[in-house]
Coordinates of C-alpha atoms and ligand atoms in Angstrom, one line a residue:
M1 CA 40.9 -18.8 0.4
E2 CA 37.2 -20.5 1.5
H3 CA 34.6 -20.0 -1.0
S4 CA 31.5 -19.0 1.0
N5 CA 28.6 -21.9 1.0
A6 CA 25.7 -19.5 -0.6
A7 CA 27.8 -19.8 -3.6
L8 CA 28.3 -23.6 -4.2
A9 CA 25.0 -23.6 -3.1
R10 CA 23.9 -21.2 -5.7
Q11 CA 26.3 -23.6 -8.3
F12 CA 23.8 -26.2 -6.9
E13 CA 20.3 -23.9 -7.3
Q14 CA 20.9 -23.1 -11.1
A15 CA 22.6 -26.6 -12.1
A16 CA 18.9 -27.2 -11.0
D17 CA 16.9 -24.7 -12.7
I18 CA 18.9 -24.9 -15.6
L19 CA 18.1 -29.2 -15.9
E20 CA 13.8 -28.1 -15.4
I21 CA 14.3 -25.8 -18.0
L22 CA 15.2 -28.7 -20.7
G23 CA 12.9 -31.1 -18.7
E24 CA 15.3 -33.4 -17.6
N25 CA 14.0 -36.3 -15.0
P26 CA 12.4 -34.5 -11.6
F27 CA 14.5 -36.8 -10.0
R28 CA 17.3 -35.3 -10.2
V29 CA 16.5 -32.1 -10.4
R30 CA 15.3 -32.7 -6.6
A31 CA 18.8 -33.7 -5.9
Y32 CA 20.6 -30.8 -6.9
R33 CA 18.1 -28.4 -5.2
N34 CA 18.4 -30.8 -2.1
A35 CA 22.1 -30.4 -1.9
A36 CA 22.0 -26.4 -2.4
R37 CA 19.7 -26.5 0.7
V38 CA 22.3 -28.9 2.9
I39 CA 25.1 -26.6 2.0
N40 CA 23.3 -23.9 3.2
D41 CA 22.2 -25.2 6.2
Q42 CA 26.4 -25.9 7.3
P43 CA 27.2 -23.7 9.6
Q44 CA 31.0 -24.0 8.1
P45 CA 32.4 -23.1 4.5
I46 CA 32.5 -26.1 3.7
T47 CA 35.4 -25.7 0.7
D48 CA 37.3 -25.3 4.3
R49 CA 36.6 -28.2 5.4
V50 CA 37.4 -29.7 2.2
R51 CA 40.5 -28.4 2.3
E52 CA 40.9 -29.8 5.3
G53 CA 40.4 -33.6 4.6
F54 CA 36.7 -33.3 5.0
D55 CA 34.7 -36.0 2.3
P56 CA 31.4 -33.8 1.7
A57 CA 30.1 -37.4 1.0
D58 CA 29.5 -37.3 4.9
L59 CA 26.8 -35.0 4.0
P60 CA 23.2 -35.8 4.1
G61 CA 22.2 -36.5 0.5
I62 CA 25.3 -35.9 -1.0
G63 CA 26.5 -38.8 -3.4
A64 CA 29.7 -39.6 -5.0
D65 CA 29.1 -37.7 -7.8
L66 CA 28.2 -34.6 -6.4
A67 CA 31.0 -34.5 -3.9
D68 CA 33.6 -34.8 -6.9
K69 CA 31.9 -31.8 -8.2
I70 CA 32.2 -30.1 -4.2
R71 CA 35.8 -31.1 -4.5
E72 CA 36.4 -29.4 -8.0
F73 CA 34.6 -26.0 -6.5
T74 CA 36.8 -26.3 -3.9
T75 CA 40.0 -25.9 -5.9
T76 CA 38.5 -24.2 -9.1
G77 CA 35.7 -22.4 -7.7
H78 CA 33.9 -23.6 -10.9
I79 CA 32.0 -26.5 -11.9
A80 CA 33.0 -27.5 -15.6
W81 CA 29.8 -29.1 -16.3
I82 CA 27.7 -26.4 -14.6
D83 CA 29.3 -23.8 -16.8
D84 CA 28.8 -26.2 -19.6
L85 CA 24.7 -26.8 -18.6
R86 CA 24.8 -23.1 -18.7
T87 CA 25.8 -23.6 -23.1
Q88 CA 23.0 -24.5 -23.5
I89 CA 20.1 -23.0 -22.9
P90 CA 20.1 -18.9 -24.3
A91 CA 21.5 -17.0 -21.8
G92 CA 18.3 -15.0 -21.6
L93 CA 16.2 -17.2 -20.1
L94 CA 17.4 -17.9 -16.4
E95 CA 16.6 -13.9 -16.3
L96 CA 13.3 -14.9 -16.4
L97 CA 13.1 -17.0 -13.3
R98 CA 13.7 -13.5 -11.7
L99 CA 10.1 -12.6 -12.0
P100 CA 7.7 -13.6 -9.3
G101 CA 5.5 -16.7 -10.0
V102 CA 7.9 -17.5 -12.8
G103 CA 9.4 -21.3 -12.0
P104 CA 11.5 -22.7 -14.3
K105 CA 8.5 -25.2 -15.6
K106 CA 6.4 -22.0 -16.4
V107 CA 10.2 -20.7 -18.5
R108 CA 10.2 -23.9 -20.0
A109 CA 6.7 -23.5 -21.5
L110 CA 7.5 -20.3 -22.5
W111 CA 10.4 -21.0 -24.2
Q112 CA 9.2 -24.3 -25.8
E113 CA 5.7 -23.3 -26.7
L114 CA 6.4 -19.7 -27.5
G115 CA 10.1 -19.4 -28.2
I116 CA 10.6 -16.6 -25.7
T117 CA 14.1 -16.5 -25.1
D118 CA 14.3 -13.3 -23.0
L119 CA 12.8 -10.2 -20.9
D120 CA 12.1 -8.5 -24.2
G121 CA 10.4 -11.6 -26.1
L122 CA 8.0 -12.0 -22.7
R123 CA 6.9 -8.5 -22.5
A124 CA 5.8 -8.7 -26.5
A125 CA 4.3 -12.0 -25.7
A126 CA 2.4 -11.4 -23.0
E127 CA 1.8 -7.8 -24.5
A128 CA 0.1 -9.3 -27.7
Q129 CA -2.1 -11.5 -24.8
K130 CA -0.5 -15.1 -26.2
I131 CA 0.2 -16.1 -22.7
Q132 CA -2.5 -16.6 -21.2
A133 CA -3.3 -19.1 -23.2
L134 CA -0.9 -21.5 -22.1
P135 CA -1.4 -24.6 -20.3
G136 CA -1.0 -23.4 -16.5
F137 CA -1.1 -19.7 -17.0
G138 CA -4.4 -17.9 -17.7
K139 CA -5.0 -14.3 -17.7
K140 CA -4.1 -13.6 -14.6
T141 CA -0.3 -14.4 -15.2
E142 CA -0.2 -13.0 -17.9
Q143 CA -1.3 -9.9 -15.8
N144 CA 0.9 -10.5 -13.1
I145 CA 4.2 -10.3 -15.7
L146 CA 2.7 -7.6 -17.7
K147 CA 2.5 -5.9 -13.6
A148 CA 6.2 -7.2 -12.8
L149 CA 8.0 -6.0 -16.3
S150 CA 6.4 -2.6 -15.8
S151 CA 7.4 -2.2 -11.6
D152 CA 10.8 -1.2 -11.0
F153 CA 11.2 -4.8 -9.6
L154 CA 13.5 -5.5 -12.5
Q155 CA 15.4 -2.2 -12.9
E156 CA 17.8 -3.2 -10.6
R157 CA 18.8 -5.6 -9.3
R158 CA 18.4 -6.5 -5.5
F159 CA 19.7 -8.6 -2.9
L160 CA 18.9 -8.9 0.7
R161 CA 21.2 -7.8 3.4
P162 CA 22.4 -11.4 4.4
V163 CA 23.3 -12.0 0.6
G164 CA 24.8 -9.1 0.0
K165 CA 27.2 -9.5 3.7
Q166 CA 28.6 -12.6 2.4
A167 CA 29.7 -11.1 -0.7
V168 CA 31.7 -8.7 0.6
A169 CA 33.1 -10.5 3.1
P170 CA 36.0 -11.6 2.2
F171 CA 36.8 -8.6 0.8
L172 CA 36.9 -6.9 4.6
E173 CA 39.2 -10.0 5.7
L174 CA 41.8 -9.2 2.8
L175 CA 41.4 -5.6 3.6
A176 CA 42.0 -6.0 7.6
A177 CA 44.8 -8.4 6.6
M178 CA 47.0 -5.8 4.9
D179 CA 49.7 -3.4 6.4
T180 CA 49.2 -0.7 3.9
V181 CA 45.4 -0.6 4.6
D182 CA 44.9 2.5 6.8
R183 CA 40.8 1.8 7.2
F184 CA 38.5 0.6 5.7
E185 CA 34.4 0.6 5.8
I186 CA 31.0 -0.4 3.6
A187 CA 29.6 2.8 2.1
G188 CA 26.4 3.1 0.2
S189 CA 22.7 1.8 0.6
Y190 CA 24.1 -1.1 3.1
R191 CA 25.7 1.2 5.1
R192 CA 22.0 3.3 5.6
G193 CA 20.7 -0.4 6.3
R194 CA 18.2 -0.2 3.1
E195 CA 16.3 -3.6 3.0
T196 CA 17.9 -4.7 0.4
V197 CA 20.9 -3.9 -2.0
G198 CA 22.6 -3.6 -4.8
D199 CA 25.9 -2.7 -5.6
I200 CA 28.3 -2.7 -2.5
D201 CA 30.5 0.4 -2.4
V202 CA 34.3 -0.3 0.1
I203 CA 35.5 3.0 0.8
I204 CA 39.4 2.3 1.6
T205 CA 42.0 4.6 2.8
A206 CA 45.8 4.9 2.0
R207 CA 48.9 6.3 0.7
E208 CA 48.7 6.9 -3.1
T209 CA 51.6 4.6 -3.9
D210 CA 50.5 1.7 -2.3
A211 CA 46.9 2.1 -4.1
P212 CA 47.7 -0.5 -7.3
A213 CA 49.1 -3.4 -4.9
I214 CA 46.1 -2.9 -2.9
M215 CA 43.1 -2.8 -6.4
D216 CA 45.3 -5.5 -7.7
A217 CA 45.1 -8.0 -4.2
L218 CA 41.3 -7.5 -4.1
V219 CA 41.2 -8.3 -7.8
A220 CA 43.2 -11.5 -7.6
H221 CA 40.7 -12.8 -4.9
P222 CA 39.3 -16.5 -5.4
S223 CA 35.5 -15.3 -5.4
V224 CA 36.2 -12.6 -7.9
Q225 CA 34.2 -13.6 -11.0
D226 CA 34.2 -10.6 -13.3
V227 CA 36.9 -7.2 -13.4
L228 CA 34.4 -4.8 -14.4
V229 CA 37.2 -1.7 -13.6
H230 CA 40.4 -1.7 -12.3
G231 CA 42.2 1.1 -11.9
P232 CA 44.0 2.8 -8.2
G233 CA 41.7 5.1 -7.5
K234 CA 38.4 2.4 -8.6
T235 CA 37.7 -1.0 -8.9
S236 CA 34.5 -2.8 -9.8
V237 CA 34.6 -6.4 -9.4
V238 CA 31.4 -9.1 -9.5
T239 CA 31.6 -11.5 -7.2
E240 CA 30.5 -15.5 -7.4
L241 CA 27.4 -14.2 -5.6
D242 CA 27.0 -12.2 -8.9
I243 CA 26.9 -9.2 -6.9
Q244 CA 29.0 -5.9 -7.9
I245 CA 31.8 -4.6 -5.4
D246 CA 33.2 -1.1 -6.1
F247 CA 36.2 -0.3 -4.1
R248 CA 37.9 3.2 -4.3
V249 CA 40.8 4.2 -2.4
V250 CA 41.1 7.6 -0.7
A251 CA 43.7 9.5 0.9
P252 CA 43.6 9.1 4.6
E253 CA 42.1 13.2 4.9
S254 CA 39.7 12.5 2.0
W255 CA 38.0 9.9 4.6
G256 CA 35.1 12.0 6.1
A257 CA 34.6 13.5 2.8
A258 CA 34.3 10.1 0.9
L259 CA 32.7 8.3 3.0
L260 CA 29.9 11.0 3.5
Y261 CA 29.5 11.6 -0.9
F262 CA 29.8 7.1 -1.4
T263 CA 27.1 6.8 1.5
G264 CA 24.3 9.1 0.6
S265 CA 21.5 9.5 0.4
K266 CA 21.5 11.5 -3.3
A267 CA 18.7 13.0 -1.9
H268 CA 20.5 13.4 1.7
N269 CA 23.7 14.7 -0.7
I270 CA 21.8 16.8 -2.4
V271 CA 20.9 19.4 -0.3
L272 CA 24.0 19.4 1.3
R273 CA 25.4 20.3 -1.5
D274 CA 23.2 23.1 -1.8
R275 CA 23.8 24.2 1.4
A276 CA 27.3 24.4 0.4
R277 CA 26.9 26.4 -2.5
N278 CA 24.5 29.0 -0.4
R279 CA 27.3 29.5 1.7
G280 CA 30.0 29.6 -1.6
W281 CA 31.5 26.4 -0.5
K282 CA 31.7 23.6 -2.4
L283 CA 31.3 19.9 -1.4
N284 CA 32.3 16.5 -3.3
E285 CA 34.0 13.3 -2.7
F286 CA 37.3 15.0 -1.9
G287 CA 36.1 17.7 0.6
L288 CA 34.3 20.8 2.2
F289 CA 36.0 23.5 0.4
D290 CA 36.0 27.4 0.3
G291 CA 37.8 28.3 -2.6
K292 CA 41.1 26.3 -2.9
Q293 CA 41.0 25.8 1.1
C294 CA 39.7 22.7 2.7
I295 CA 37.6 23.6 5.4
A296 CA 36.2 19.7 6.1
S297 CA 37.1 16.1 5.2
K298 CA 38.0 14.2 7.6
T299 CA 35.6 12.5 9.1
E300 CA 32.3 13.4 8.6
A301 CA 31.6 14.4 11.9
E302 CA 34.0 17.3 11.0
I303 CA 31.9 18.7 8.1
Y304 CA 28.4 18.4 9.2
D305 CA 30.1 20.7 11.8
A306 CA 31.0 22.9 9.5
F307 CA 27.5 23.3 8.6
G308 CA 26.1 23.7 12.3
L309 CA 24.7 20.1 12.2
E310 CA 24.9 16.9 13.9
T311 CA 26.3 13.8 12.4
P312 CA 23.0 11.9 10.9
P313 CA 23.2 8.3 11.3
P314 CA 23.5 7.1 8.3
E315 CA 20.2 5.4 9.0
L316 CA 18.3 8.5 8.7
R317 CA 20.3 10.1 5.4
E318 CA 16.8 10.4 3.4
N319 CA 16.2 13.9 3.5
R320 CA 13.1 12.7 5.7
G321 CA 13.2 15.7 8.2
E322 CA 16.9 15.1 9.4
F323 CA 18.6 18.2 8.5
E324 CA 16.2 19.5 10.8
A325 CA 16.4 17.8 13.7
A326 CA 19.9 18.0 13.1
E327 CA 19.9 21.8 13.0
Q328 CA 18.6 21.7 16.7
H329 CA 20.6 18.9 18.0
N330 CA 17.5 17.3 18.6
L331 CA 18.8 13.7 16.3
P332 CA 16.7 11.0 18.0
R333 CA 19.1 8.6 19.9
L334 CA 18.0 5.2 17.5
I335 CA 17.6 2.1 19.2
C336 CA 21.0 -0.1 18.9
I337 CA 21.7 -3.9 18.9
E338 CA 22.9 -4.0 22.3
D339 CA 19.2 -2.6 23.4
Y340 CA 17.4 -5.8 22.8
R341 CA 16.9 -8.2 25.6
G342 CA 14.9 -11.0 24.2
N343 CA 12.7 -12.5 21.6
L344 CA 8.8 -12.9 21.1
H345 CA 8.3 -14.9 18.0
A346 CA 10.3 -17.6 17.1
H347 CA 9.8 -21.3 16.1
S348 CA 11.0 -24.9 17.3
T349 CA 11.0 -28.5 16.1
W350 CA 6.9 -28.9 17.3
S351 CA 5.9 -26.7 13.9
D352 CA 8.3 -26.1 11.8
G353 CA 11.5 -25.4 13.7
K354 CA 14.4 -27.0 13.1
Q355 CA 15.6 -27.0 16.6
T356 CA 13.5 -28.6 20.3
L357 CA 12.8 -25.3 22.4
H358 CA 15.0 -26.5 24.6
D359 CA 17.8 -26.4 22.0
I360 CA 17.7 -23.1 20.8
I361 CA 16.3 -21.5 24.2
T362 CA 19.6 -22.4 25.7
A363 CA 21.6 -21.4 22.4
A364 CA 19.7 -17.7 22.9
R365 CA 20.4 -17.7 26.4
D366 CA 24.3 -18.8 26.2
E367 CA 25.3 -17.1 22.7
F368 CA 23.1 -14.3 22.3
H369 CA 22.3 -13.4 26.4
Y370 CA 18.5 -13.4 25.9
S371 CA 16.9 -12.7 29.4
Y372 CA 13.7 -13.8 27.6
W373 CA 12.1 -15.9 25.1
A374 CA 8.4 -16.3 23.5
A375 CA 8.1 -20.1 22.5
T376 CA 5.7 -19.5 19.3
D377 CA 4.9 -22.2 16.9
H378 CA 2.3 -22.4 14.5
S379 CA -1.6 -22.8 14.9
K380 CA -3.3 -25.7 13.5
S381 CA -4.9 -24.4 9.8
L382 CA -0.9 -24.3 9.0
T383 CA -0.7 -27.7 8.4
V384 CA 2.3 -27.8 6.4
A385 CA 4.0 -26.4 9.3
N386 CA 2.7 -28.7 11.1
G387 CA 1.0 -26.4 13.3
L388 CA -0.8 -26.9 16.7
D389 CA -4.0 -27.9 17.0
E390 CA -5.7 -27.3 21.2
D391 CA -4.0 -30.6 23.0
R392 CA -1.0 -30.1 21.3
V393 CA -0.7 -26.2 22.7
L394 CA -1.9 -27.9 26.2
Q395 CA 1.3 -30.2 26.1
Q396 CA 3.8 -27.0 25.1
I397 CA 2.3 -25.5 28.1
D398 CA 2.9 -28.1 30.3
E399 CA 6.4 -28.8 29.0
I400 CA 7.4 -25.2 29.3
A401 CA 7.1 -25.8 32.9
K402 CA 9.5 -27.9 32.9
L403 CA 11.9 -26.2 31.0
R404 CA 11.9 -23.5 33.5
E405 CA 13.4 -26.1 35.9
T406 CA 15.7 -27.4 33.5
V407 CA 16.9 -24.0 31.7
P408 CA 17.1 -21.6 34.2
G409 CA 18.6 -18.3 33.6
I410 CA 16.1 -17.0 30.9
E411 CA 12.2 -15.9 31.3
I412 CA 10.4 -18.5 28.9
L413 CA 6.6 -16.9 27.6
T414 CA 4.2 -19.2 26.3
G415 CA 2.8 -18.7 23.2
I416 CA 1.2 -19.2 20.0
E417 CA 1.8 -18.0 16.3
C418 CA -1.8 -18.1 15.5
D419 CA -3.6 -18.0 11.9
I420 CA -6.3 -15.0 10.9
L421 CA -8.9 -17.5 8.9
E422 CA -10.4 -15.5 6.2
D423 CA -13.2 -14.5 8.2
G424 CA -10.9 -12.6 10.5
T425 CA -11.4 -15.0 13.7
L426 CA -8.5 -17.0 15.2
D427 CA -7.8 -20.6 14.2
L428 CA -7.8 -21.6 17.8
P429 CA -10.5 -20.5 20.6
D430 CA -9.8 -17.9 23.5
E431 CA -10.2 -20.7 26.0
I432 CA -7.6 -21.8 25.0
L433 CA -5.7 -18.2 23.9
S434 CA -6.6 -16.8 27.1
R435 CA -3.9 -19.7 28.7
L436 CA -0.6 -18.1 27.5
D437 CA 1.4 -15.2 27.7
V438 CA 2.1 -14.1 24.1
V439 CA -0.2 -14.8 21.3
I440 CA 0.6 -13.6 17.9
I441 CA -1.8 -13.3 15.2
A442 CA -0.9 -13.6 11.2
I443 CA -2.2 -13.6 8.1
H444 CA -0.6 -17.1 6.0
S445 CA -3.2 -17.6 3.6
K446 CA -5.8 -15.8 0.9
F447 CA -3.7 -13.2 -0.1
N448 CA -5.7 -12.5 -3.3
L449 CA -8.6 -11.1 -0.5
S450 CA -9.1 -6.7 -2.1
R451 CA -7.7 -4.7 -0.1
K452 CA -11.5 -3.9 1.7
A453 CA -11.6 -7.2 2.6
Q454 CA -8.3 -7.8 3.7
T455 CA -7.5 -4.8 5.8
E456 CA -11.5 -6.0 7.8
R457 CA -10.0 -9.8 8.2
M458 CA -7.1 -8.3 9.8
L459 CA -8.8 -5.3 11.9
R460 CA -11.7 -8.1 13.1
A461 CA -8.9 -10.1 14.5
M462 CA -7.4 -7.5 16.2
D463 CA -10.9 -7.5 18.1
N464 CA -10.2 -10.2 19.6
P465 CA -9.2 -9.4 23.0
W466 CA -6.1 -12.2 24.0
I467 CA -3.9 -10.9 20.8
T468 CA -0.2 -9.2 21.8
F469 CA 0.9 -8.0 18.6
V470 CA 0.5 -8.3 15.1
A471 CA 3.6 -10.6 13.1
H472 CA 4.8 -9.5 9.6
P473 CA 1.8 -7.0 9.2
T474 CA 2.3 -6.5 4.8
G475 CA 3.0 -10.5 3.8
R476 CA 5.9 -9.6 1.8
L477 CA 8.8 -11.5 0.8
L478 CA 12.3 -9.4 -0.5
T479 CA 12.7 -10.1 -4.0
R480 CA 10.0 -12.4 -4.0
R481 CA 7.3 -11.2 -3.6
E482 CA 4.8 -8.0 -2.6
G483 CA 2.7 -8.4 0.4
Y484 CA -1.2 -8.7 -0.1
A485 CA -3.1 -5.4 -0.3
I486 CA -3.8 -4.1 2.6
D487 CA -4.2 -0.7 5.1
I488 CA -1.6 -0.6 6.9
E489 CA -2.3 3.1 8.3
R490 CA -5.7 1.7 9.7
V491 CA -4.1 -1.3 10.8
I492 CA -1.6 1.1 12.6
R493 CA -4.7 3.5 13.8
H494 CA -6.5 0.3 15.0
A495 CA -3.6 -0.8 17.4
A496 CA -3.4 2.8 18.4
E497 CA -6.8 1.8 19.7
R498 CA -6.9 -1.4 20.8
G499 CA -3.7 -1.4 23.0
C500 CA -1.8 -3.9 20.6
F501 CA 1.8 -3.9 19.6
L502 CA 2.9 -4.5 16.0
E503 CA 5.9 -6.2 14.6
L504 CA 8.6 -5.2 12.4
N505 CA 9.7 -9.0 11.6
A506 CA 13.6 -9.4 11.1
S507 CA 14.4 -12.2 8.8
P508 CA 15.8 -10.4 5.8
W509 CA 13.1 -11.4 3.6
R510 CA 10.6 -9.7 5.3
L511 CA 11.4 -7.0 7.7
D512 CA 8.3 -5.5 7.7
L513 CA 6.6 -3.4 8.8
N514 CA 8.9 -1.2 7.0
D515 CA 10.6 1.9 8.2
I516 CA 8.6 4.5 7.0
Y517 CA 5.5 2.6 8.7
C518 CA 7.6 1.6 11.9
R519 CA 7.8 5.7 12.1
E520 CA 4.5 5.9 11.9
A521 CA 3.2 3.7 14.2
A522 CA 5.6 4.7 16.8
A523 CA 4.2 8.2 15.9
A524 CA 0.9 6.9 16.6
G525 CA 2.2 5.3 20.1
V526 CA 2.2 2.3 19.0
P527 CA 5.3 -0.1 20.7
I528 CA 6.8 -2.1 18.2
T529 CA 8.6 -5.7 18.0
I530 CA 11.3 -6.2 16.7
N531 CA 11.6 -10.5 16.4
T532 CA 13.7 -12.6 13.8
D533 CA 11.2 -15.6 13.7
A534 CA 13.8 -17.7 13.9
H535 CA 13.8 -21.4 12.6
H536 CA 16.9 -22.3 14.5
S537 CA 19.4 -20.4 16.5
R538 CA 21.1 -19.2 13.9
D539 CA 18.8 -17.1 13.0
L540 CA 19.2 -14.9 15.7
N541 CA 22.0 -13.3 13.7
N542 CA 19.4 -11.8 11.6
L543 CA 18.6 -9.4 14.2
E544 CA 21.3 -7.0 12.6
H545 CA 19.2 -6.7 9.8
G546 CA 16.1 -5.5 12.1
I547 CA 17.4 -3.1 13.9
A548 CA 18.5 -1.3 10.5
Q549 CA 15.2 -1.2 9.8
A550 CA 14.0 0.2 12.6
R551 CA 16.6 2.9 13.1
R552 CA 15.7 4.0 9.4
G553 CA 12.0 4.2 11.2
W554 CA 13.5 6.5 13.7
L555 CA 13.0 4.2 15.8
R556 CA 14.4 4.8 19.7
A557 CA 15.1 1.9 22.2
D558 CA 12.1 3.1 24.4
Q559 CA 9.8 2.7 21.1
V560 CA 10.4 -1.3 21.1
I561 CA 9.2 -4.0 23.3
N562 CA 12.5 -6.6 22.8
T563 CA 14.2 -3.6 25.4
L564 CA 12.2 -3.8 28.1
P565 CA 13.5 -5.9 31.2
V566 CA 10.9 -8.8 32.4
P567 CA 8.8 -7.0 35.0
Q568 CA 8.2 -4.6 32.4
L569 CA 7.7 -7.1 29.4
R570 CA 5.1 -8.6 31.5
D571 CA 3.0 -5.7 32.3
A572 CA 2.9 -4.5 28.6
I573 CA 1.9 -7.8 27.3
R574 CA -0.4 -8.2 30.4
R575 CA -1.8 -4.9 29.2
T576 CA -2.9 -5.5 25.9
K577 CA -5.5 -8.1 26.8
L578 CA -9.0 -7.0 26.9
A579 CA -10.5 -9.9 29.3
Ligands
LIG1 ZN1 4.4 -15.5 10.2
LIG2 ZN1 6.7 -17.4 12.3

């Protein structure tokens, strides 16, 4: 059984963190970080290829020593040297790395200078204002640490959706191959499309007599690191990606009840259970009961039907109006991935993308069947991303004219992701912007402005006559950093008045606008555009996470620009131009 590249990369990433905390040679640290990146970038599982005879030393930047470690991981699922490395620092130190803005160098200073070894020690030192005196920290860092410690950021570990998906994938494969398994599905917040995942719940139906063998097989999977519970009804494991997965085996006739119960949300289930109680019924994970008699249990639809309700899609089960809509059989027909026709925000090697325009557009056409593509590389002030200046924008327009000949069958639009400067002006002149089809505006700098200043900066940029939409409007990076302070409701109102789109960025790090604001924007009449912000055609697979967020925001296909055919899309873009 293969191990995922993410699990292997995580080993090296952690080795780099520990070496850095130990104050080891920076070149050595960098070698492990590079290895992690190279491994993550590989499209196929490396352990699979190694088993077929591939030499990992053929990967860029992987020397003989790292190659040996990859071979060891392939056979054992462990790297003894890294296991040993973990014992060389206090276990709690790695927890500190979860705090935003706290990297291995800072952790080392906290440990060496103040003797801090865990989150409790950190909190005590921050409260005693000891941290601000450390070189490289300061008052602001200390306040940020205290803020993070008191938010729910650390209460519950959350992971990006693709990490959760990757953690559970090998188990789903295993279940699919077992004859004794009747059906199975992921439940919980993942099924509801939440932007991050905590534990993952998998519901399985099978005969009671087959349950122990199914659980034994799951527990024996090589990606299991730790077994928390091992029983025929419930089994919990921790995988090599450090994610907990709970498996539940129920009888086939309880499928609907179990799926409904473990999908949640809590708020949704409370309402449903109250409704059952009001009718003298009882609802639990086995079924809906009137006394001892089971009224419904086999499917979710059967249960909702018993209440006179249309079945709400899992993404709507948050008690945010879905019961009222379901009573009137008036639930929205939510957007689905098949409605999507093309991407309006992506990068190429012209800026910080990993593929040429030709290659990424060809893949979008052939593998993803897109009917359009907007080339929107970064603009010049994003120098770290090799942003385009005026001359290079014009050169790219020329290249696109040629690509329209060499890559037929997909409409190619010109465009730019233009930086919003601190004063709200754009970093390319109108003369250039007016020549482009799609002008995206985005904030990539000066995140620390006040909420008022940041909002005014954004509104001023939106007043430029040539812009099409605002990308990732809050700037957050999930599990990593909060967005800049901004009044999103004012941005939504302004977009409605001005007539431009707002983006739901489908990168799993971003997923903003979030569900609540998507719904608010759509209600205000602002079209939403969903884009993967791809830097490689692989990233186009992230669309599913953007669609999940859109569905949580109650969005229908007609509220999303990317569902339009080319002529209507062109019209909609033209209407955003005020000049
Ligand atoms: Zn951006
Ligand atoms: Zn971008």
